[in-house]
């Protein structure tokens, strides 16, 4: 879940992860997201996402320091894939710290 900016989102994905080395991993996924952003053109400064439920496509490259700690760079794209009249989509790029229990 994200609450950054004016639009909050929550998503669920099927994720595939491949270990490139003992420490380096790559991951991709596909899933669905919901958001509380604008659907239409009510505002020039907010994207018109077209529908409340969107497709979610994440990708990630990461490094595990040990069995518990890791860091990664991730990118995700959310859009309705052209199924609604408006489809500006939303992209996120970030850095993630992970702790495995």
XYZ file of C-alpha atoms in Angstrom:
101
model
C 0.000 0.000 0.000
C 1.207 3.502 -0.762
C -0.045 6.815 0.536
C 2.462 9.093 -1.201
C 1.086 12.250 -2.791
C -2.600 12.722 -3.519
C -3.419 9.165 -4.622
C -3.245 6.119 -2.374
C -3.044 2.617 -3.833
C -3.092 -0.996 -2.726
C -2.168 -3.961 -4.911
C -1.792 -7.719 -4.976
C 0.541 -9.536 -7.366
C 1.788 -12.900 -8.480
C 5.571 -12.420 -8.338
C 8.377 -14.430 -9.906
C 11.853 -14.082 -8.445
C 15.093 -15.441 -9.908
C 18.419 -15.565 -8.083
C 21.069 -14.341 -10.539
C 23.808 -15.022 -7.955
C 23.789 -15.879 -4.245
C 23.112 -12.209 -3.499
C 21.650 -10.615 -6.653
C 17.997 -11.251 -7.555
C 15.579 -10.163 -10.280
C 11.797 -10.168 -9.951
C 8.762 -9.416 -12.115
C 5.063 -9.705 -11.459
C 1.528 -9.127 -12.593
C -1.513 -8.253 -10.546
C -4.321 -5.863 -9.778
C -4.446 -2.537 -7.948
C -7.115 -0.267 -6.548
C -6.698 3.461 -5.914
C -8.526 6.508 -4.609
C -7.334 8.887 -7.337
C -9.289 10.709 -10.020
C -11.087 8.740 -12.728
C -11.837 11.655 -15.060
C -10.488 15.085 -15.946
C -11.692 16.936 -12.820
C -8.265 18.522 -12.321
C -5.331 19.424 -14.582
C -2.759 18.507 -11.922
C -4.031 14.940 -11.317
C -3.960 12.004 -13.724
C -7.208 10.649 -15.129
C -6.836 6.926 -14.419
C -10.147 5.905 -16.022
C -11.170 3.093 -13.683
C -10.920 2.267 -9.977
C -9.306 -1.168 -10.592
C -6.057 -1.180 -12.594
C -3.513 -3.705 -13.794
C -0.270 -3.665 -11.769
C 3.085 -4.620 -13.343
C 6.147 -4.557 -11.030
C 9.846 -5.192 -11.733
C 12.687 -5.274 -9.198
C 16.470 -5.758 -9.006
C 17.921 -6.355 -5.572
C 20.897 -7.324 -3.457
C 20.737 -9.525 -0.332
C 23.415 -8.721 2.213
C 22.673 -11.814 4.294
C 19.742 -14.091 5.156
C 17.747 -11.190 6.623
C 18.729 -7.858 5.029
C 18.454 -6.634 1.454
C 17.964 -3.569 -0.713
C 16.430 -3.217 -4.160
C 15.420 -0.789 -6.878
C 11.860 -1.271 -8.055
C 9.603 0.064 -10.781
C 5.888 -0.468 -11.184
C 3.283 0.580 -13.703
C -0.457 0.775 -13.108
C -3.035 1.373 -15.836
C -6.334 0.076 -17.155
C -4.650 -1.186 -20.368
C -6.953 0.880 -22.548
C -10.145 -0.724 -21.207
C -11.559 2.696 -20.217
C -11.794 5.939 -22.199
C -9.088 7.606 -20.088
C -5.846 5.743 -19.354
C -3.016 8.013 -18.229
C -1.550 5.360 -15.916
C 0.763 5.794 -12.936
C 4.431 4.806 -12.623
C 6.523 4.452 -9.466
C 10.304 4.202 -9.155
C 11.888 3.676 -5.764
C 14.369 2.041 -3.435
C 13.225 -0.644 -0.996
C 14.864 -2.025 2.143
C 13.737 -5.540 3.045
C 14.014 -7.557 6.244
C 13.181 -11.275 6.098
C 11.978 -12.939 9.272
